[in-house]
Coordinates of C-alpha atoms in Angstrom, one line a residue:
X55 CA 57.8 99.8 122.5
X56 CA 56.5 97.8 125.4
X57 CA 59.9 96.7 126.7
X58 CA 61.1 99.6 128.8
X59 CA 64.5 98.1 129.1
X60 CA 65.1 98.8 125.4
X61 CA 63.9 102.4 125.5
X62 CA 66.3 105.4 125.7
X63 CA 66.1 109.1 125.9
X64 CA 67.9 110.4 122.8
X65 CA 68.7 113.9 121.8
X66 CA 70.5 116.0 119.2
X67 CA 71.9 119.2 120.7
X68 CA 72.9 121.8 118.0
X69 CA 73.6 125.4 117.7
X70 CA 70.1 126.4 116.7
X71 CA 67.9 123.5 117.9
X72 CA 67.7 120.8 120.5
X73 CA 65.6 117.7 119.4
X74 CA 64.6 115.1 122.0
X75 CA 62.7 111.8 121.8
X76 CA 62.2 108.4 123.2
X77 CA 63.8 105.7 121.1
X78 CA 63.7 101.9 120.9
X79 CA 67.3 101.1 120.5
X80 CA 66.6 97.8 118.7
X81 CA 64.1 99.0 116.2
X82 CA 65.5 102.5 115.9
X83 CA 62.0 104.0 116.1
X84 CA 61.3 107.3 117.9
X85 CA 58.3 108.7 119.7
X86 CA 57.4 111.7 121.8
X87 CA 59.5 113.9 119.5
X88 CA 60.1 117.5 120.6
X89 CA 62.0 120.3 118.9
X90 CA 63.3 123.2 121.1
X91 CA 65.2 126.4 120.3
X92 CA 68.8 126.2 121.7
X93 CA 69.0 130.0 122.5
X94 CA 65.9 129.6 124.8
X95 CA 68.1 127.9 127.4
X96 CA 71.1 128.7 129.6
X97 CA 72.3 125.2 129.3
X98 CA 71.1 122.0 127.5
X99 CA 70.1 120.3 130.7
X100 CA 67.3 122.9 131.1
X101 CA 65.9 121.7 127.8
X102 CA 66.1 118.1 128.9
X103 CA 64.4 118.8 132.2
X104 CA 61.6 120.7 130.3
X105 CA 61.2 117.8 128.0
X106 CA 60.9 115.2 130.8
X107 CA 57.8 117.0 132.1
X108 CA 56.1 116.0 128.8
X109 CA 56.6 112.2 129.1
X110 CA 55.4 109.7 131.7
X111 CA 58.8 108.4 132.7
X112 CA 62.5 108.9 131.8
X113 CA 64.2 105.8 130.4
X114 CA 67.2 104.5 132.2
X115 CA 69.5 105.1 129.2
X116 CA 70.4 108.4 127.5
X117 CA 72.2 108.9 124.2
X118 CA 73.0 112.5 123.2
X119 CA 74.4 113.7 119.8
X120 CA 76.1 117.0 120.5
X121 CA 77.6 119.6 118.3
X122 CA 81.0 119.6 120.0
X123 CA 84.1 117.6 120.8
X124 CA 83.5 114.5 122.9
X125 CA 86.3 113.7 125.4
X126 CA 85.7 110.9 127.8
X127 CA 82.8 111.7 130.1
X128 CA 82.4 115.3 128.8
X129 CA 81.6 117.2 125.7
X130 CA 82.6 120.7 124.9
X131 CA 80.4 123.0 122.8
X132 CA 82.9 125.7 122.2
X133 CA 80.7 128.1 120.3
X134 CA 78.3 128.3 123.2
X135 CA 80.8 127.9 126.0
X136 CA 78.9 124.9 127.3
X137 CA 80.5 121.8 128.8
X138 CA 78.2 118.8 129.4
X139 CA 79.3 115.9 131.6
X140 CA 77.7 112.5 132.0
X141 CA 77.1 113.4 135.7
X142 CA 75.1 116.5 134.5
X143 CA 72.9 114.2 132.5
X144 CA 72.5 111.6 135.3
X145 CA 71.5 114.4 137.7
X146 CA 68.9 115.8 135.3
X147 CA 67.4 112.4 134.2
X148 CA 68.2 109.8 136.9
X149 CA 69.5 107.5 134.1
X150 CA 72.3 105.0 134.8
X151 CA 73.7 104.8 131.2
X152 CA 74.8 107.9 129.3
X153 CA 76.6 108.1 126.0
X154 CA 77.8 111.1 124.0
X155 CA 78.5 111.2 120.3
X156 CA 79.4 114.0 118.0
X157 CA 76.4 115.2 116.0
X158 CA 78.0 114.6 112.6
X159 CA 79.1 111.1 113.6
X160 CA 75.6 110.4 114.7
X161 CA 74.2 111.3 111.3
X162 CA 76.8 109.1 109.7
X163 CA 75.9 106.2 112.0
X164 CA 72.3 106.6 110.9
X165 CA 73.0 106.1 107.2
X166 CA 72.7 102.3 107.0
X167 CA 69.3 102.6 108.7
X168 CA 67.7 105.2 106.4
X169 CA 65.0 104.2 104.0
X170 CA 63.5 105.7 100.9
X171 CA 61.1 107.6 103.1
X172 CA 64.1 109.5 104.6
X173 CA 65.9 110.3 101.4
X174 CA 65.4 112.4 98.3
X175 CA 67.7 111.4 95.4
X176 CA 69.6 114.3 93.8
X177 CA 71.9 112.2 91.6
X178 CA 71.0 108.6 90.9
X179 CA 73.7 106.0 90.9
X180 CA 74.8 102.5 91.7
X181 CA 76.2 102.3 95.2
X182 CA 78.6 99.5 96.0
X183 CA 77.4 97.3 98.9
X184 CA 79.3 98.1 102.2
X185 CA 81.4 100.7 100.4
X186 CA 82.4 103.9 102.1
X187 CA 79.9 106.7 102.5
X188 CA 80.1 110.4 103.4
X189 CA 77.6 112.8 104.9
X190 CA 77.9 116.5 104.4
X191 CA 75.8 118.4 106.9
X192 CA 75.1 122.0 105.9
X193 CA 72.9 124.1 108.2
X194 CA 73.9 126.5 110.9
X195 CA 77.4 125.4 110.1
X196 CA 79.1 122.7 108.0
X197 CA 80.3 119.3 109.0
X198 CA 81.6 116.3 107.2
X199 CA 81.9 112.7 108.4
X200 CA 82.6 109.4 106.7
X201 CA 81.2 105.9 107.4
X202 CA 83.4 102.8 106.8
X203 CA 82.4 99.2 107.0
X204 CA 84.7 97.0 109.1
X205 CA 83.8 93.5 110.0
X206 CA 80.3 93.6 111.4
X207 CA 80.3 97.3 112.2
X208 CA 79.9 100.6 110.4
X209 CA 82.6 103.0 111.9
X210 CA 82.2 106.8 111.6
X211 CA 85.2 108.9 110.6
X212 CA 84.9 112.5 111.6
X213 CA 87.2 115.3 110.8
X214 CA 86.9 119.1 110.4
X215 CA 86.1 119.1 106.7
X216 CA 83.8 122.0 107.1
X217 CA 86.7 124.3 107.9
X218 CA 88.9 123.7 104.8
X219 CA 89.4 126.7 102.6
X220 CA 86.7 127.4 100.0
X221 CA 88.0 126.0 96.8
X222 CA 89.5 127.8 93.8
X223 CA 86.9 129.2 91.4
X224 CA 87.1 129.3 87.6
X225 CA 87.5 132.6 85.7
X226 CA 84.2 134.5 85.2
X227 CA 82.4 133.0 88.2
X228 CA 81.1 135.3 90.9
X229 CA 83.9 135.8 93.4
X230 CA 82.7 134.5 96.7
X231 CA 85.4 136.5 98.5
X232 CA 83.4 139.7 97.8
X233 CA 80.8 138.4 100.3
X234 CA 83.3 138.6 103.2
X235 CA 85.8 141.0 104.7
X236 CA 88.9 141.8 102.6
X237 CA 91.8 139.3 103.4
X238 CA 89.4 137.1 105.4
X239 CA 90.0 133.4 105.4
X240 CA 86.9 132.0 103.7
X241 CA 86.2 128.4 104.7
X242 CA 83.6 126.0 103.3
X243 CA 81.7 126.5 106.6
X244 CA 81.4 130.3 105.9
X245 CA 79.7 129.5 102.5
X246 CA 77.7 126.3 103.0
X247 CA 75.6 127.5 105.9
X248 CA 72.5 129.7 106.5
X249 CA 74.7 132.7 107.1
X250 CA 76.7 131.9 104.0
X251 CA 73.6 132.0 101.8
X252 CA 72.6 135.4 103.4
X253 CA 76.2 136.7 102.8
X254 CA 76.1 135.6 99.1
X255 CA 72.7 137.1 98.5
X256 CA 73.8 140.4 100.0
X257 CA 77.0 140.5 98.0
X258 CA 75.2 139.7 94.7
X259 CA 72.8 142.5 95.3
X260 CA 75.6 144.9 96.1
X261 CA 77.4 143.9 92.9
X262 CA 74.3 144.9 90.9
X263 CA 74.0 148.2 92.9
X264 CA 70.7 147.0 94.3
X265 CA 69.5 148.1 97.7
X266 CA 67.7 145.2 99.3
X267 CA 66.7 144.2 102.7
X268 CA 68.7 141.3 104.1
X269 CA 66.2 138.4 104.6
X270 CA 67.0 135.2 106.4
X271 CA 68.3 132.1 104.6
X272 CA 65.0 130.4 104.6
X273 CA 63.3 133.4 103.0
X274 CA 66.0 133.6 100.3
X275 CA 65.5 130.0 99.5
X276 CA 61.8 130.5 99.2
X277 CA 62.1 133.5 97.0
X278 CA 64.7 131.7 94.8
X279 CA 62.7 128.6 94.4
X280 CA 59.5 130.6 93.6
X281 CA 61.6 132.7 91.2
X282 CA 60.2 135.8 92.8
X283 CA 63.6 137.5 93.2
X284 CA 66.3 137.4 90.5
X285 CA 69.1 137.8 93.1
X286 CA 67.8 134.9 95.1
X287 CA 67.6 132.7 92.0
X288 CA 71.2 133.5 91.2
X289 CA 72.3 132.8 94.8
X290 CA 70.7 129.4 94.7
X291 CA 72.2 128.6 91.3
X292 CA 75.7 129.4 92.6
X293 CA 75.1 127.6 95.9
X294 CA 74.0 124.5 93.9
X295 CA 77.2 124.6 91.8
X296 CA 79.5 125.3 94.7
X297 CA 77.9 122.6 96.9
X298 CA 78.2 120.1 94.1
X299 CA 81.9 120.9 93.6
X300 CA 82.5 120.6 97.3
X301 CA 80.5 117.3 97.6
X302 CA 82.6 115.9 94.7
X303 CA 85.8 116.8 96.6
X304 CA 84.6 115.0 99.7
X305 CA 83.4 112.0 97.7
X306 CA 86.9 111.6 96.3
X307 CA 88.6 112.0 99.7
X308 CA 86.4 109.4 101.3
X309 CA 86.1 107.1 98.3
X310 CA 82.3 107.3 98.8
X311 CA 81.2 104.6 96.4
X312 CA 78.5 103.7 98.8
X313 CA 76.9 107.2 98.4
X314 CA 77.0 110.8 99.3
X315 CA 74.4 112.2 101.7
X316 CA 73.5 115.8 102.2
X317 CA 72.1 116.7 105.6
X318 CA 71.1 119.9 107.4
X319 CA 68.6 122.6 106.7
X320 CA 70.5 124.3 103.8
X321 CA 70.3 121.3 101.5
X322 CA 66.8 120.2 102.5
X323 CA 65.5 123.7 101.8
X324 CA 66.9 124.0 98.3
X325 CA 66.3 120.5 96.9
X326 CA 64.7 121.8 93.7
X327 CA 67.7 124.0 93.0
X328 CA 70.0 121.0 93.5
X329 CA 68.0 119.0 90.9
X330 CA 68.5 121.5 88.0
X331 CA 71.7 119.8 86.9
X332 CA 74.1 122.4 88.2
X333 CA 74.9 120.4 91.3
X334 CA 75.5 117.2 89.3
X335 CA 77.6 118.9 86.6
X336 CA 79.9 120.4 89.3
X337 CA 79.9 117.2 91.3
X338 CA 81.2 115.2 88.4
X339 CA 83.6 117.9 87.0
X340 CA 86.8 116.2 88.3
X341 CA 88.7 115.7 85.1
X342 CA 89.7 112.1 84.6
X343 CA 87.9 111.1 87.8
X344 CA 84.5 112.3 86.6
X345 CA 83.6 108.8 85.6
X346 CA 84.5 107.5 89.0
X347 CA 82.1 110.0 90.6
X348 CA 79.4 109.3 87.9
X349 CA 78.4 106.0 89.6
X350 CA 78.0 107.5 93.1
X351 CA 74.4 108.4 94.2
X352 CA 73.8 111.6 96.0
X353 CA 70.8 111.8 98.4
X354 CA 69.4 114.6 100.5
X355 CA 68.3 113.5 104.0
X356 CA 64.7 114.8 104.4
X357 CA 64.4 113.7 108.0
X358 CA 67.5 115.3 109.4
X359 CA 66.5 115.6 113.1
X360 CA 65.2 112.0 113.0
X361 CA 68.5 110.8 111.5
X362 CA 70.6 112.4 114.3
X363 CA 68.4 110.8 117.0
X364 CA 68.7 107.4 115.4
X365 CA 72.4 107.8 115.2
X366 CA 72.5 108.7 118.9
X367 CA 70.5 105.5 119.6
X368 CA 73.0 103.4 117.6
X369 CA 75.9 104.9 119.5
X370 CA 74.1 104.2 122.8
X371 CA 73.3 100.6 121.8
X372 CA 77.0 100.0 121.0
X373 CA 78.1 101.3 124.3
X374 CA 75.9 99.1 126.5
X375 CA 77.5 96.3 128.5
X376 CA 75.1 93.8 126.8
X377 CA 75.7 95.3 123.5
X378 CA 72.9 95.1 120.9
X379 CA 73.6 96.2 117.4
X380 CA 70.5 97.5 115.7
X381 CA 69.4 95.4 112.7
X382 CA 70.4 96.9 109.3
X383 CA 67.7 98.0 107.0
X384 CA 67.1 96.6 103.6
X385 CA 68.9 99.6 102.0
X386 CA 72.1 98.3 103.6
X387 CA 72.0 94.8 102.3
X388 CA 73.7 93.5 99.2

């Protein structure tokens, strides 16, 4: 990256982590990567200022993917009570060009630029070139975004799919509602998240009259994959089934014949559980539309932080006066 004019400071600001790097907005390569804990800072610009002390110079362009609603020159992170403006970023960095993009949209924008190195295939399939894609990001919370090809561009389509009601369950299946307060509205976000895995594990143990400590989501995943804890194994089996069912719903809604992508820490931490067949069976169990889903590949994104940063770089490149669209990777060509 010798041409400083094509360098940018890129970041992904989420509930749990803030990742920052320097990117080449043409090649979509990143360097000087840093991962910081969001709770360590009173506001995200403190994290940016700390990061800037670790690099020789700050580029003149900044692209930030933020877990919040982007409106004009500001982005609101409601769960933290933070509002970030472009002037805040300019004051912290000295940059002239600043772009905000929603974090789920950023991951969607990265999809055409991901390679086999970035992906782990859960369900093989035959993607249609330039067909719609959908990304389901399950980590601290749950988000869904589509990606649609129009002309020369890939356009992200973001909604609030993470906050739909958790779907109806067949008779005999463990009732997810027992993991939450009586009469509570149970959303997909409540279940497909780190806290959802913890709630499920605790409810399963309680249903068996077991007294167990409440480990974190990562520990539950580790115990389940190692088959060290029967409750953790059952929790992962249910999570794989439920996530497959939800992913199938989203694939139908978005017509994702170009592929379904699972992002976020929840999916990446339980990949072996998703490969047992439970996920695929639930994904394709859509009655007469099972065959339609049968051709759709499902991939887990292994390099989640990197994908968000690349998406921020794509959004920034598109916003520049002398617009440069990053070259598509081989995975995006017919």
